[in-house]
Amino acid sequence: PTRLLPVTAAIVVERLEREYPGGLKAVDGVDLRVEEGEIYGFLGPNGAGKSTTVRMLTTLLRPTGGRALVAGHDVVADAQKVRREIGVALQEAALDPLMTGRELLELQGALHGLSRTVSRERGEDLLGRVELEDAAERRLATYSGGMRRRLDLAMALVHRPRVLFLDEPTTGLDPASRAALWREVRLLNQEGTTVFLTTQYLEEAEQLAGRVGIIDHGHIVAEGTPEELKSRIGDPALHVQVADDTRAAEARRLLEPLGACSEHAEHGIVVRTADGARAIAPVVRVLDDAG
């Protein structure tokens, strides 16, 4: 029988599986633990199993194996209790394009059992937090992609959830909208909300998450802090391209004191250095001094 670890964490998962007809296992024996007040980044390419895992943890999809507890409740046996404790912003929210931002927030409050007065007050507060006050009376159909994602986030927060699930929240957003959403996620976490964030972007995981799990083909293949994961990969690599083979040989001789060098493609050199981006300036100086 499956025995879950003592439940002191926001999310505890053991050997979680989801198998589809035909034998395809989208999630295959996932184990993970997310502590209270943590931002956990779930990183992986399309089709790796990120969204399937989130759908199981948010009670939208029934596991075919293993168990999971969210906010202390079993996602199968206590699904209703789980839903009361979580906020969810998925990639594609089914929202009525003819409703305004304010109407959608008040409707969300009503669905969570809040009174009309509380729903209205909470909606006003959240519209301010996600900087949508000026668009509150506009229909959703007129919102940009970034505005929709911020409204999705606000709707997930109406009932003050203990655990917030964000499924690729910044996919397709411009840099300014991405930065605004990052700021709000950090603020929510500082206020005590546990955040489970799926993303395809290493930069996003590095910016927000204290720990990261990498999933591929339904398996967790690595887990740790962003710094730990980067150190496992090896030193950063700087690629240098020069005019011809003769110059490439000379450039490699000049650059070898700065880090381990190897050839790469045509007239190319790879310099591996623990200094990362800080190595760019010394490399440029050496090459410039040599003409």
Short mmCIF file of C-alpha atoms in Angstrom, two decimals:
data_model
loop_
_atom_site.label_atom_id
_atom_site.label_comp_id
_atom_site.label_asym_id
_atom_site.label_seq_id
_atom_site.Cartn_x
_atom_site.Cartn_y
_atom_site.Cartn_z
CA PRO A 1 0.00 0.00 0.00
CA THR A 2 1.09 3.55 -0.71
CA ARG A 3 2.19 5.42 2.40
CA LEU A 4 2.53 9.16 2.13
CA LEU A 5 5.16 11.04 4.08
CA PRO A 6 4.00 12.98 7.19
CA VAL A 7 1.88 15.83 5.88
CA THR A 8 3.60 19.05 6.88
CA ALA A 9 4.02 20.26 3.30
CA ALA A 10 1.65 22.08 0.94
CA ILE A 11 1.99 19.37 -1.73
CA VAL A 12 3.14 15.78 -1.26
CA VAL A 13 3.20 13.42 -4.25
CA GLU A 14 4.24 9.77 -4.36
CA ARG A 15 4.54 7.64 -7.52
CA LEU A 16 1.88 9.66 -9.32
CA GLU A 17 0.85 8.25 -12.70
CA ARG A 18 -1.54 9.05 -15.51
CA GLU A 19 -1.91 6.45 -18.24
CA TYR A 20 -4.12 7.02 -21.28
CA PRO A 21 -5.81 4.37 -23.44
CA GLY A 22 -3.24 2.66 -25.61
CA GLY A 23 -0.66 2.49 -22.84
CA LEU A 24 0.70 6.05 -23.11
CA LYS A 25 1.93 7.24 -19.71
CA ALA A 26 1.94 11.03 -19.70
CA VAL A 27 3.08 11.00 -16.05
CA ASP A 28 5.07 7.99 -14.88
CA GLY A 29 5.89 7.67 -11.19
CA VAL A 30 6.39 11.29 -10.15
CA ASP A 31 7.55 12.00 -6.57
CA LEU A 32 7.78 15.54 -5.27
CA ARG A 33 7.26 17.66 -2.16
CA VAL A 34 6.53 21.38 -1.99
CA GLU A 35 6.84 23.08 1.38
CA GLU A 36 4.46 25.71 2.75
CA GLY A 37 5.35 29.19 1.52
CA GLU A 38 7.60 27.93 -1.28
CA ILE A 39 7.65 28.81 -4.98
CA TYR A 40 8.29 25.54 -6.80
CA GLY A 41 9.14 25.67 -10.49
CA PHE A 42 8.08 22.72 -12.65
CA LEU A 43 10.18 22.92 -15.79
CA GLY A 44 10.03 20.93 -19.01
CA PRO A 45 9.33 21.04 -22.75
CA ASN A 46 5.91 20.68 -24.36
CA GLY A 47 4.54 17.19 -23.87
CA ALA A 48 6.78 16.41 -20.89
CA GLY A 49 3.87 15.94 -18.48
CA LYS A 50 3.73 19.34 -16.75
CA SER A 51 0.12 20.22 -17.48
CA THR A 52 -1.08 16.65 -16.86
CA THR A 53 0.54 16.74 -13.42
CA VAL A 54 -1.11 20.08 -12.62
CA ARG A 55 -4.51 18.82 -13.76
CA MET A 56 -4.20 15.86 -11.38
CA LEU A 57 -3.05 18.01 -8.47
CA THR A 58 -5.97 20.40 -9.04
CA THR A 59 -8.54 17.53 -9.20
CA LEU A 60 -9.35 18.09 -12.88
CA LEU A 61 -7.91 14.73 -13.92
CA ARG A 62 -7.97 11.49 -11.94
CA PRO A 63 -4.62 9.73 -11.41
CA THR A 64 -4.32 6.14 -12.62
CA GLY A 65 -1.66 5.38 -10.01
CA GLY A 66 0.06 6.79 -6.94
CA ARG A 67 -1.32 9.39 -4.54
CA ALA A 68 -1.10 13.12 -3.91
CA LEU A 69 -2.04 15.41 -1.05
CA VAL A 70 -2.61 19.13 -1.62
CA ALA A 71 -3.10 21.38 1.43
CA GLY A 72 -3.34 18.19 3.48
CA HIS A 73 -6.18 16.63 1.44
CA ASP A 74 -6.13 13.67 -0.94
CA VAL A 75 -6.80 14.84 -4.51
CA VAL A 76 -9.12 11.86 -5.14
CA ALA A 77 -10.77 11.09 -1.80
CA ASP A 78 -11.05 14.74 -0.68
CA ALA A 79 -11.28 16.54 -4.02
CA GLN A 80 -13.85 19.07 -2.81
CA LYS A 81 -11.68 20.04 0.16
CA VAL A 82 -8.69 20.45 -2.16
CA ARG A 83 -10.65 22.83 -4.41
CA ARG A 84 -11.51 25.08 -1.46
CA GLU A 85 -7.80 25.49 -0.66
CA ILE A 86 -6.34 26.10 -4.13
CA GLY A 87 -6.32 28.76 -6.81
CA VAL A 88 -5.73 27.72 -10.41
CA ALA A 89 -4.76 29.70 -13.52
CA LEU A 90 -4.47 27.33 -16.48
CA GLN A 91 -3.14 28.07 -19.94
CA GLU A 92 -6.58 28.35 -21.52
CA ALA A 93 -9.31 29.69 -19.26
CA ALA A 94 -12.89 29.27 -20.53
CA LEU A 95 -14.10 32.83 -19.87
CA ASP A 96 -17.08 34.58 -21.44
CA PRO A 97 -15.69 37.23 -23.83
CA LEU A 98 -18.85 39.34 -23.44
CA MET A 99 -18.42 39.81 -19.68
CA THR A 100 -16.33 42.59 -18.17
CA GLY A 101 -13.34 42.06 -15.92
CA ARG A 102 -15.32 43.23 -12.89
CA GLU A 103 -18.27 40.93 -13.70
CA LEU A 104 -16.00 37.90 -14.06
CA LEU A 105 -14.33 38.55 -10.71
CA GLU A 106 -17.68 38.98 -8.95
CA LEU A 107 -18.97 35.80 -10.60
CA GLN A 108 -15.89 33.92 -9.40
CA GLY A 109 -16.52 35.15 -5.87
CA ALA A 110 -20.13 33.96 -6.03
CA LEU A 111 -19.01 30.52 -7.26
CA HIS A 112 -16.78 30.28 -4.19
CA GLY A 113 -19.73 31.11 -1.92
CA LEU A 114 -18.75 34.70 -1.10
CA SER A 115 -21.52 37.23 -0.50
CA ARG A 116 -22.22 39.87 -3.13
CA THR A 117 -20.67 42.57 -0.96
CA VAL A 118 -17.52 40.56 -0.24
CA SER A 119 -17.21 39.53 -3.89
CA ARG A 120 -17.44 43.15 -5.00
CA GLU A 121 -14.89 44.34 -2.43
CA ARG A 122 -12.51 41.50 -3.23
CA GLY A 123 -12.88 42.16 -6.97
CA GLU A 124 -12.04 45.84 -6.56
CA ASP A 125 -8.96 45.00 -4.50
CA LEU A 126 -7.71 42.45 -7.02
CA LEU A 127 -8.33 44.70 -10.02
CA GLY A 128 -6.00 47.18 -8.37
CA ARG A 129 -3.39 44.57 -7.56
CA VAL A 130 -3.13 43.36 -11.16
CA GLU A 131 -3.40 46.91 -12.55
CA LEU A 132 -6.70 46.43 -14.40
CA GLU A 133 -8.78 49.18 -12.73
CA ASP A 134 -8.98 51.17 -15.98
CA ALA A 135 -10.19 48.09 -17.88
CA ALA A 136 -12.68 46.88 -15.26
CA GLU A 137 -15.75 47.82 -17.34
CA ARG A 138 -14.33 46.60 -20.65
CA ARG A 139 -15.46 43.28 -22.10
CA LEU A 140 -12.94 40.47 -22.03
CA ALA A 141 -12.91 40.31 -25.84
CA THR A 142 -11.07 43.66 -25.86
CA TYR A 143 -8.30 42.51 -23.47
CA SER A 144 -4.77 41.84 -24.68
CA GLY A 145 -3.02 38.57 -23.89
CA GLY A 146 -1.19 40.11 -20.95
CA MET A 147 -4.37 41.60 -19.53
CA ARG A 148 -6.15 38.23 -19.76
CA ARG A 149 -3.33 36.49 -17.91
CA ARG A 150 -3.45 39.10 -15.14
CA LEU A 151 -7.22 38.67 -14.91
CA ASP A 152 -6.75 34.88 -14.75
CA LEU A 153 -4.42 35.42 -11.81
CA ALA A 154 -6.87 37.74 -10.05
CA MET A 155 -9.70 35.22 -10.48
CA ALA A 156 -7.52 32.47 -8.98
CA LEU A 157 -7.01 34.66 -5.89
CA VAL A 158 -10.61 35.67 -5.15
CA HIS A 159 -11.05 33.18 -2.28
CA ARG A 160 -7.53 33.70 -0.82
CA PRO A 161 -6.15 30.23 -1.67
CA ARG A 162 -3.51 28.50 0.40
CA VAL A 163 -1.84 26.99 -2.69
CA LEU A 164 -1.74 28.69 -6.12
CA PHE A 165 -1.18 26.70 -9.33
CA LEU A 166 0.06 28.65 -12.35
CA ASP A 167 0.34 26.68 -15.60
CA GLU A 168 2.78 28.46 -17.95
CA PRO A 169 1.43 31.88 -16.92
CA THR A 170 3.66 34.01 -19.15
CA THR A 171 3.68 31.99 -22.39
CA GLY A 172 3.27 34.40 -25.29
CA LEU A 173 3.52 37.55 -23.19
CA ASP A 174 5.70 40.54 -24.01
CA PRO A 175 8.60 41.34 -21.63
CA ALA A 176 6.72 44.11 -19.78
CA SER A 177 3.66 41.90 -19.13
CA ARG A 178 5.92 39.05 -18.04
CA ALA A 179 7.76 41.28 -15.58
CA ALA A 180 4.47 42.59 -14.14
CA LEU A 181 3.17 39.09 -13.55
CA TRP A 182 6.49 38.04 -11.95
CA ARG A 183 6.21 40.98 -9.51
CA GLU A 184 2.73 39.90 -8.45
CA VAL A 185 3.75 36.27 -7.97
CA ARG A 186 6.66 37.35 -5.75
CA LEU A 187 4.35 39.59 -3.71
CA LEU A 188 1.81 36.78 -3.24
CA ASN A 189 4.56 34.48 -2.05
CA GLN A 190 5.83 37.08 0.41
CA GLU A 191 2.30 37.18 1.83
CA GLY A 192 2.45 33.43 2.49
CA THR A 193 0.93 31.82 -0.59
CA THR A 194 2.56 28.60 -1.81
CA VAL A 195 3.05 28.73 -5.58
CA PHE A 196 3.40 25.76 -7.96
CA LEU A 197 4.55 27.19 -11.29
CA THR A 198 4.94 25.27 -14.55
CA THR A 199 7.07 26.83 -17.25
CA GLN A 200 9.12 26.12 -20.36
CA TYR A 201 11.49 28.96 -19.56
CA LEU A 202 14.61 28.41 -17.47
CA GLU A 203 14.82 32.18 -16.92
CA GLU A 204 11.34 32.23 -15.38
CA ALA A 205 12.14 29.34 -13.04
CA GLU A 206 15.40 31.03 -12.06
CA GLN A 207 13.70 34.38 -11.43
CA LEU A 208 10.89 33.04 -9.27
CA ALA A 209 11.50 29.58 -7.87
CA GLY A 210 13.43 28.55 -4.79
CA ARG A 211 13.48 24.98 -6.07
CA VAL A 212 12.96 23.50 -9.52
CA GLY A 213 11.89 20.06 -10.71
CA ILE A 214 12.61 19.14 -14.33
CA ILE A 215 10.19 16.67 -15.94
CA ASP A 216 10.79 14.86 -19.21
CA HIS A 217 8.67 12.07 -20.73
CA GLY A 218 6.66 11.85 -17.53
CA HIS A 219 9.65 11.42 -15.20
CA ILE A 220 11.36 13.85 -12.81
CA VAL A 221 14.91 13.85 -14.18
CA ALA A 222 16.43 16.49 -11.87
CA GLU A 223 15.49 18.57 -8.85
CA GLY A 224 17.19 21.27 -6.80
CA THR A 225 17.76 25.00 -6.56
CA PRO A 226 18.39 26.80 -9.86
CA GLU A 227 22.03 27.24 -8.82
CA GLU A 228 22.43 23.51 -8.08
CA LEU A 229 20.91 22.52 -11.41
CA LYS A 230 23.10 24.91 -13.37
CA SER A 231 26.22 23.63 -11.59
CA ARG A 232 25.37 20.05 -12.59
CA ILE A 233 25.26 21.01 -16.25
CA GLY A 234 28.82 22.35 -16.14
CA ASP A 235 30.51 25.67 -16.70
CA PRO A 236 28.85 28.18 -19.03
CA ALA A 237 30.14 28.19 -22.59
CA LEU A 238 31.09 31.24 -24.65
CA HIS A 239 31.08 30.67 -28.43
CA VAL A 240 33.57 32.67 -30.49
CA GLN A 241 33.49 32.82 -34.30
CA VAL A 242 36.51 34.08 -36.30
CA ALA A 243 37.29 34.63 -39.96
CA ASP A 244 39.32 31.53 -40.91
CA ASP A 245 41.13 28.48 -39.58
CA THR A 246 44.42 30.29 -39.18
CA ARG A 247 42.87 33.00 -37.06
CA ALA A 248 40.86 30.36 -35.15
CA ALA A 249 44.05 28.58 -34.08
CA GLU A 250 45.58 31.89 -32.97
CA ALA A 251 42.42 32.89 -31.10
CA ARG A 252 42.30 29.56 -29.30
CA ARG A 253 45.92 29.99 -28.16
CA LEU A 254 45.09 33.45 -26.81
CA LEU A 255 41.92 32.33 -25.05
CA GLU A 256 43.19 29.15 -23.38
CA PRO A 257 44.39 31.04 -20.26
CA LEU A 258 40.78 32.19 -19.71
CA GLY A 259 39.16 28.74 -19.73
CA ALA A 260 38.99 25.31 -21.31
CA CYS A 261 38.82 25.73 -25.10
CA SER A 262 37.56 23.44 -27.82
CA GLU A 263 36.71 23.72 -31.52
CA HIS A 264 33.12 24.25 -32.57
CA ALA A 265 31.76 24.14 -36.13
CA GLU A 266 33.60 26.13 -38.80
CA HIS A 267 36.19 28.63 -37.50
CA GLY A 268 34.56 28.41 -34.06
CA ILE A 269 35.92 28.14 -30.54
CA VAL A 270 34.07 27.29 -27.32
CA VAL A 271 35.48 28.76 -24.10
CA ARG A 272 34.15 27.15 -20.90
CA THR A 273 34.48 29.32 -17.83
CA ALA A 274 32.90 29.43 -14.39
CA ASP A 275 32.71 33.23 -14.73
CA GLY A 276 29.72 33.00 -17.08
CA ALA A 277 28.76 36.30 -18.71
CA ARG A 278 31.54 38.08 -16.80
CA ALA A 279 34.03 36.32 -19.11
CA ILE A 280 32.77 38.17 -22.19
CA ALA A 281 34.67 41.40 -21.50
CA PRO A 282 38.09 39.73 -20.91
CA VAL A 283 37.64 37.59 -24.04
CA VAL A 284 36.79 40.61 -26.17
CA ARG A 285 39.78 42.53 -24.80
CA VAL A 286 42.20 39.70 -25.58
CA LEU A 287 40.91 39.30 -29.12
CA ASP A 288 40.81 43.05 -29.74
CA ASP A 289 44.42 43.51 -28.50
CA ALA A 290 45.50 40.80 -30.97
CA GLY A 291 43.71 42.52 -33.82
#
